[in-house]
Amino acid sequence: EGTLRSLHKSLTRRGHGVETATGVRGALELLAPGRFDLVLTDLRMPEASGLELLTEVRVRSPGTRTILMSANADIPSAAAAIELGVDQLLIKPFDLEGLRERVEQSLARRRAERAAVRERELLEAQLRRRDTESKIWILRAAHALAAAVEAKDPYTAGHATRVTAYAMSIAEALGGIDLLRFRLAGDLHDVGKIGVPDVILNKPGRLDPAEMELVRRHPETGARILEPLIDDPMVLGVVRWHHERWDGQGYPDRLAGDAIPLPARVLAVADTLDAMTSSRAYRGGLPWQVALAEIRSCSGSQFDPGVVAAFDRALPVLEAQFRGFFGDDARRAG
């Protein structure tokens, strides 16, 4: 204990905060993650070996530096100490000045480690912030493209907003879909129409086969546009596959049944609902009840029956949304 008091006094005079224990058990009661920068221990202790204490230090407080003191050059103990990552091994007798120098060296390493950790955390925070800022700009660009699509065709102005609202209501009734990402997918689902000529989008009559083929390319075009910008399989899947059919007769990949991702199956119903109830250059919007009957009649062929069932559960919300978009028009809602 005399040596313990001497070390305490010497290190305290140098401005270090020092806590002491006379055995391993007492030391472990003091030990907590990050509490100590340095543990200085003798090899031989009343209750257990100093190596056992170093083992616990390594487990409980990995960043803490360690110095092991020993009365003799015990080669096996020295090897074990090195294995445990001990900072320094001191052989008695040693003078206090030499010990203080060793302590300062170990604490300097500890400070350097902490500075490196802080620097890394700062750098990681900066990278995260820049990544977030980049994603925001990317999403703004993607939404600008989607807005440009709607500006090409006055008859589809607000289409993405309405489809997204309907799709979110169906998805809530169905469950199992990440609504935050799904909202983005709905907003961007028709971005590929940026590649369809205005004269085709605004054509007052029926499209000929060549024109229809150009329109049918828009899911693939949209996915290609967004792939370098958005690393999200759900969003890209909805954009590419929202015109697939449950019976495999859709486009562009003729997927069928469960091979079509669930979010794309949901958006397909919402997209069709708005397409039928909205006015187009070649026809007026269909009455609400006619659109409902058509969607139900296509359950099991064009649409997933489970999604149509969720659509039916969401009907009160969907009709309220429809009336909010188009006004309380009794002719169209009846």
Coordinates of C-alpha atoms in Angstrom, one line a residue:
E1 CA 0.0 0.0 0.0
G2 CA 3.0 2.3 0.5
T3 CA 3.8 2.0 -3.2
L4 CA 0.2 2.7 -4.0
R5 CA 0.2 5.9 -1.9
S6 CA 3.5 7.0 -3.5
L7 CA 2.2 6.5 -7.0
H8 CA -1.1 8.3 -6.2
K9 CA 0.8 11.3 -4.7
S10 CA 3.3 11.5 -7.6
L11 CA 0.7 11.3 -10.4
T12 CA -1.7 13.6 -8.6
R13 CA 1.0 16.3 -8.4
R14 CA 1.4 16.1 -12.2
G15 CA -2.3 17.1 -12.5
H16 CA -3.8 13.6 -13.2
G17 CA -7.1 12.5 -11.7
V18 CA -6.2 9.3 -9.9
E19 CA -8.4 6.6 -8.3
T20 CA -6.9 3.6 -6.5
A21 CA -7.9 0.1 -5.5
T22 CA -6.0 -2.5 -3.5
G23 CA -7.2 -5.5 -5.5
V24 CA -8.8 -6.7 -8.7
R25 CA -12.3 -6.8 -7.2
G26 CA -12.1 -3.1 -6.1
A27 CA -10.6 -2.1 -9.4
L28 CA -13.4 -3.7 -11.3
E29 CA -16.0 -1.9 -9.2
L30 CA -14.5 1.4 -10.4
L31 CA -14.1 0.3 -14.0
A32 CA -16.7 1.6 -16.5
P33 CA -16.6 2.1 -20.3
G34 CA -14.7 5.3 -21.1
R35 CA -14.3 6.3 -17.4
F36 CA -10.5 5.9 -17.3
D37 CA -7.9 6.8 -19.9
L38 CA -5.2 4.6 -18.3
V39 CA -5.1 1.6 -15.9
L40 CA -1.8 1.0 -14.1
T41 CA -1.7 -2.4 -12.4
D42 CA 0.8 -4.7 -10.7
L43 CA 1.2 -8.2 -12.0
R44 CA 0.8 -9.7 -8.5
M45 CA -2.3 -8.7 -6.6
P46 CA -3.9 -9.9 -3.4
E47 CA -7.0 -11.5 -5.0
A48 CA -6.0 -12.2 -8.6
S49 CA -3.4 -11.6 -11.2
G50 CA -3.0 -8.2 -12.8
L51 CA -3.4 -10.1 -16.1
E52 CA -7.0 -10.9 -15.1
L53 CA -7.7 -7.2 -14.5
L54 CA -6.2 -6.4 -18.0
T55 CA -8.5 -9.0 -19.5
E56 CA -11.5 -7.3 -18.0
V57 CA -10.3 -3.8 -19.0
R58 CA -10.0 -5.0 -22.6
V59 CA -13.6 -6.3 -22.5
R60 CA -15.3 -3.6 -20.5
S61 CA -13.4 -0.5 -21.7
P62 CA -11.5 -1.3 -24.9
G63 CA -10.1 2.2 -25.5
T64 CA -8.4 2.4 -22.1
R65 CA -4.6 2.2 -22.2
T66 CA -2.8 -0.1 -19.8
I67 CA 0.5 -0.4 -18.0
L68 CA 1.6 -3.6 -16.2
M69 CA 4.2 -3.5 -13.5
S70 CA 6.1 -6.6 -12.4
A71 CA 8.9 -7.4 -9.9
N72 CA 10.7 -9.7 -12.3
A73 CA 11.1 -10.3 -16.0
D74 CA 8.5 -13.0 -16.2
I75 CA 8.6 -14.0 -19.9
P76 CA 5.2 -15.9 -20.0
S77 CA 3.5 -13.0 -18.2
A78 CA 5.1 -10.5 -20.6
A79 CA 3.9 -12.5 -23.5
A80 CA 0.4 -12.7 -22.1
A81 CA 0.4 -9.0 -21.4
I82 CA 1.4 -8.3 -25.0
E83 CA -1.4 -10.6 -26.2
L84 CA -3.8 -8.5 -24.1
G85 CA -2.6 -5.3 -25.8
V86 CA -0.8 -3.9 -22.8
D87 CA 0.6 -0.5 -23.6
Q88 CA 3.8 -0.8 -21.6
L89 CA 5.5 -3.3 -19.2
L90 CA 7.5 -1.9 -16.3
I91 CA 10.1 -4.1 -14.5
K92 CA 10.7 -3.2 -10.8
P93 CA 12.5 -1.4 -9.4
F94 CA 11.8 1.8 -11.4
D95 CA 12.0 5.5 -10.4
L96 CA 8.9 7.6 -10.2
E97 CA 10.2 10.0 -13.0
G98 CA 10.5 7.1 -15.4
L99 CA 7.0 5.9 -14.4
R100 CA 5.6 9.4 -15.0
E101 CA 7.2 9.5 -18.5
R102 CA 5.6 6.1 -19.3
V103 CA 2.2 7.4 -18.0
E104 CA 2.5 10.5 -20.2
Q105 CA 3.3 8.4 -23.2
S106 CA 0.3 6.2 -22.7
L107 CA -2.0 9.1 -22.1
A108 CA -0.6 10.9 -25.2
R109 CA -1.6 7.8 -27.3
R110 CA -5.0 7.8 -25.7
R111 CA -5.5 11.5 -26.6
A112 CA -4.4 10.8 -30.1
E113 CA -6.8 8.0 -30.4
R114 CA -9.7 10.1 -29.2
A115 CA -8.7 12.9 -31.5
A116 CA -8.7 10.5 -34.4
V117 CA -12.2 9.2 -33.4
R118 CA -13.5 12.7 -33.2
E119 CA -12.0 13.6 -36.5
R120 CA -13.5 10.4 -38.1
E121 CA -16.9 11.1 -36.6
L122 CA -16.8 14.7 -37.8
L123 CA -15.9 13.5 -41.3
E124 CA -18.6 10.9 -41.3
A125 CA -21.2 13.6 -40.2
Q126 CA -20.0 15.8 -43.0
L127 CA -20.3 13.0 -45.5
R128 CA -23.8 12.1 -44.2
R129 CA -24.8 15.8 -44.5
R130 CA -23.5 16.0 -48.0
D131 CA -25.2 12.8 -48.9
T132 CA -28.5 14.1 -47.5
E133 CA -28.1 17.3 -49.4
S134 CA -27.3 15.4 -52.6
K135 CA -30.3 13.2 -52.2
I136 CA -32.5 16.3 -51.7
W137 CA -31.2 17.8 -54.9
I138 CA -31.7 14.5 -56.7
L139 CA -35.3 14.2 -55.5
R140 CA -36.0 17.9 -56.5
A141 CA -34.6 17.1 -60.0
A142 CA -36.8 14.0 -60.2
H143 CA -39.9 15.8 -59.2
A144 CA -39.0 18.6 -61.7
L145 CA -39.0 15.9 -64.4
A146 CA -42.3 14.6 -63.2
A147 CA -43.8 18.1 -63.3
A148 CA -42.4 18.6 -66.8
V149 CA -44.3 15.4 -67.9
E150 CA -47.6 16.8 -66.6
A151 CA -46.9 20.2 -68.2
K152 CA -46.7 18.4 -71.6
D153 CA -50.3 17.2 -71.3
P154 CA -52.9 19.6 -69.9
Y155 CA -55.3 16.7 -69.5
T156 CA -53.1 14.9 -67.0
A157 CA -52.2 17.9 -64.9
G158 CA -52.4 16.6 -61.3
H159 CA -52.4 13.0 -62.3
A160 CA -49.4 12.0 -60.2
T161 CA -50.8 13.7 -57.2
R162 CA -54.2 12.0 -57.5
V163 CA -52.7 8.6 -58.2
T164 CA -50.3 8.8 -55.2
A165 CA -53.2 9.8 -52.9
Y166 CA -55.4 6.9 -54.1
A167 CA -52.5 4.5 -54.0
M168 CA -51.6 5.5 -50.4
S169 CA -55.1 4.9 -49.3
I170 CA -55.2 1.4 -50.8
A171 CA -51.8 0.6 -49.4
E172 CA -52.9 1.7 -45.9
A173 CA -55.9 -0.6 -46.2
L174 CA -53.7 -3.5 -47.5
G175 CA -50.7 -3.0 -45.1
G176 CA -47.1 -4.3 -45.6
I177 CA -45.9 -1.3 -47.7
D178 CA -43.4 1.3 -46.7
L179 CA -45.6 4.4 -47.2
L180 CA -42.8 7.0 -47.2
R181 CA -41.0 5.3 -50.1
F182 CA -44.3 4.4 -51.8
R183 CA -45.3 8.1 -51.9
L184 CA -42.1 8.9 -53.8
A185 CA -42.8 6.0 -56.2
G186 CA -46.3 7.4 -56.9
D187 CA -45.0 10.9 -57.5
L188 CA -42.5 9.6 -60.1
H189 CA -44.3 6.7 -61.7
D190 CA -44.9 8.4 -65.0
V191 CA -41.6 10.3 -65.3
G192 CA -40.7 8.2 -68.4
K193 CA -43.4 10.1 -70.4
I194 CA -40.9 12.9 -70.7
G195 CA -39.7 10.8 -73.7
V196 CA -43.1 10.6 -75.4
P197 CA -43.7 13.3 -78.0
D198 CA -46.3 15.9 -77.0
V199 CA -48.3 15.3 -80.2
I200 CA -48.9 11.7 -79.1
L201 CA -49.8 12.6 -75.5
N202 CA -52.2 15.3 -76.6
K203 CA -53.7 13.4 -79.6
P204 CA -57.5 13.8 -79.5
G205 CA -58.2 10.4 -81.2
R206 CA -57.1 6.9 -80.6
L207 CA -53.4 6.1 -80.9
D208 CA -52.2 3.9 -83.8
P209 CA -50.1 0.9 -83.0
A210 CA -46.8 2.7 -83.5
E211 CA -47.9 5.6 -81.2
M212 CA -49.1 3.1 -78.6
E213 CA -45.7 1.4 -78.7
L214 CA -44.0 4.7 -78.0
V215 CA -46.3 5.3 -75.0
R216 CA -45.7 1.8 -73.7
R217 CA -42.0 2.4 -73.5
H218 CA -42.5 5.0 -70.8
P219 CA -42.1 2.6 -67.8
E220 CA -38.7 1.5 -69.1
T221 CA -37.7 5.0 -69.9
G222 CA -38.6 6.2 -66.5
A223 CA -36.7 3.4 -64.8
R224 CA -33.6 4.2 -66.9
I225 CA -33.9 7.9 -66.0
L226 CA -34.1 7.3 -62.3
E227 CA -31.7 4.4 -61.9
P228 CA -28.6 6.7 -61.7
L229 CA -30.4 9.0 -59.3
I230 CA -32.4 6.9 -56.9
D231 CA -31.0 3.7 -55.4
D232 CA -34.4 2.3 -54.2
P233 CA -35.7 -1.0 -55.6
M234 CA -39.3 -0.2 -54.6
V235 CA -39.4 3.2 -56.4
L236 CA -37.7 1.8 -59.5
G237 CA -40.0 -1.3 -59.4
V238 CA -43.1 0.8 -59.3
V239 CA -41.9 3.0 -62.1
R240 CA -41.0 0.1 -64.3
W241 CA -43.9 -2.3 -63.5
H242 CA -47.0 -0.3 -62.8
H243 CA -48.4 -1.3 -66.2
E244 CA -47.9 -5.1 -65.6
R245 CA -51.0 -7.2 -65.3
W246 CA -51.9 -10.0 -62.9
D247 CA -52.5 -12.3 -65.8
G248 CA -49.1 -11.6 -67.4
Q249 CA -50.5 -9.6 -70.4
G250 CA -49.1 -6.2 -69.3
Y251 CA -45.9 -4.4 -70.2
P252 CA -42.9 -4.0 -70.4
D253 CA -41.8 -7.4 -69.0
R254 CA -45.0 -9.4 -69.0
L255 CA -44.7 -10.2 -65.4
A256 CA -47.6 -12.1 -63.8
G257 CA -49.0 -12.7 -60.3
D258 CA -46.7 -12.3 -57.4
A259 CA -43.7 -11.8 -59.7
I260 CA -45.0 -8.2 -59.9
P261 CA -43.9 -6.3 -56.7
L262 CA -46.8 -5.6 -54.4
P263 CA -46.4 -1.7 -54.5
A264 CA -46.5 -1.8 -58.4
R265 CA -49.8 -3.9 -58.2
V266 CA -51.3 -1.3 -55.8
L267 CA -50.3 1.6 -58.0
A268 CA -51.7 -0.1 -61.1
V269 CA -55.2 0.0 -59.5
A270 CA -54.8 3.6 -58.4
D271 CA -53.4 4.6 -61.8
T272 CA -56.3 3.0 -63.6
L273 CA -58.9 4.6 -61.3
D274 CA -57.5 8.1 -62.1
A275 CA -57.1 7.3 -65.8
M276 CA -60.8 6.3 -66.1
T277 CA -62.2 9.2 -63.9
S278 CA -60.1 12.0 -65.5
S279 CA -60.9 13.7 -68.7
R280 CA -58.5 13.0 -71.7
A281 CA -58.1 14.7 -75.0
Y282 CA -60.1 11.9 -76.7
R283 CA -62.9 11.5 -74.0
G284 CA -64.4 12.8 -70.8
G285 CA -63.9 11.2 -67.4
L286 CA -66.1 8.2 -66.6
P287 CA -68.6 8.3 -63.7
W288 CA -67.2 7.1 -60.4
Q289 CA -69.5 4.0 -60.2
V290 CA -68.6 2.9 -63.7
A291 CA -64.9 3.1 -62.8
L292 CA -65.5 1.0 -59.7
A293 CA -67.4 -1.6 -61.6
E294 CA -64.6 -1.8 -64.2
I295 CA -61.9 -2.3 -61.6
R296 CA -63.9 -5.0 -59.8
S297 CA -64.5 -6.8 -63.1
C298 CA -60.8 -6.8 -63.8
S299 CA -59.9 -8.5 -60.5
G300 CA -58.0 -11.7 -61.3
S301 CA -57.1 -10.6 -64.8
Q302 CA -55.7 -7.1 -64.9
F303 CA -55.5 -6.6 -61.1
D304 CA -54.4 -8.6 -58.1
P305 CA -57.6 -9.8 -56.3
G306 CA -56.1 -9.0 -52.9
V307 CA -55.4 -5.4 -54.0
V308 CA -58.9 -5.1 -55.3
A309 CA -60.2 -6.3 -52.0
A310 CA -58.1 -3.6 -50.2
F311 CA -59.4 -1.1 -52.8
D312 CA -63.0 -2.0 -51.7
R313 CA -62.1 -1.5 -48.1
A314 CA -60.7 1.9 -48.8
L315 CA -63.6 3.0 -50.9
P316 CA -65.0 5.6 -48.4
V317 CA -61.6 7.4 -48.3
L318 CA -61.1 7.0 -52.1
E319 CA -64.5 8.6 -52.9
A320 CA -63.8 11.5 -50.5
Q321 CA -60.5 12.0 -52.2
F322 CA -62.1 11.9 -55.7
R323 CA -64.7 14.5 -54.6
G324 CA -61.9 16.7 -53.2
F325 CA -60.1 16.5 -56.5
F326 CA -63.0 17.0 -58.9
G327 CA -65.7 18.6 -56.8
D328 CA -69.0 17.1 -55.6
D329 CA -70.2 16.2 -59.1
A330 CA -73.3 14.0 -58.6
R331 CA -73.3 12.9 -62.3
R332 CA -69.7 11.5 -62.1
A333 CA -69.9 10.1 -58.6
G334 CA -73.2 8.5 -59.2

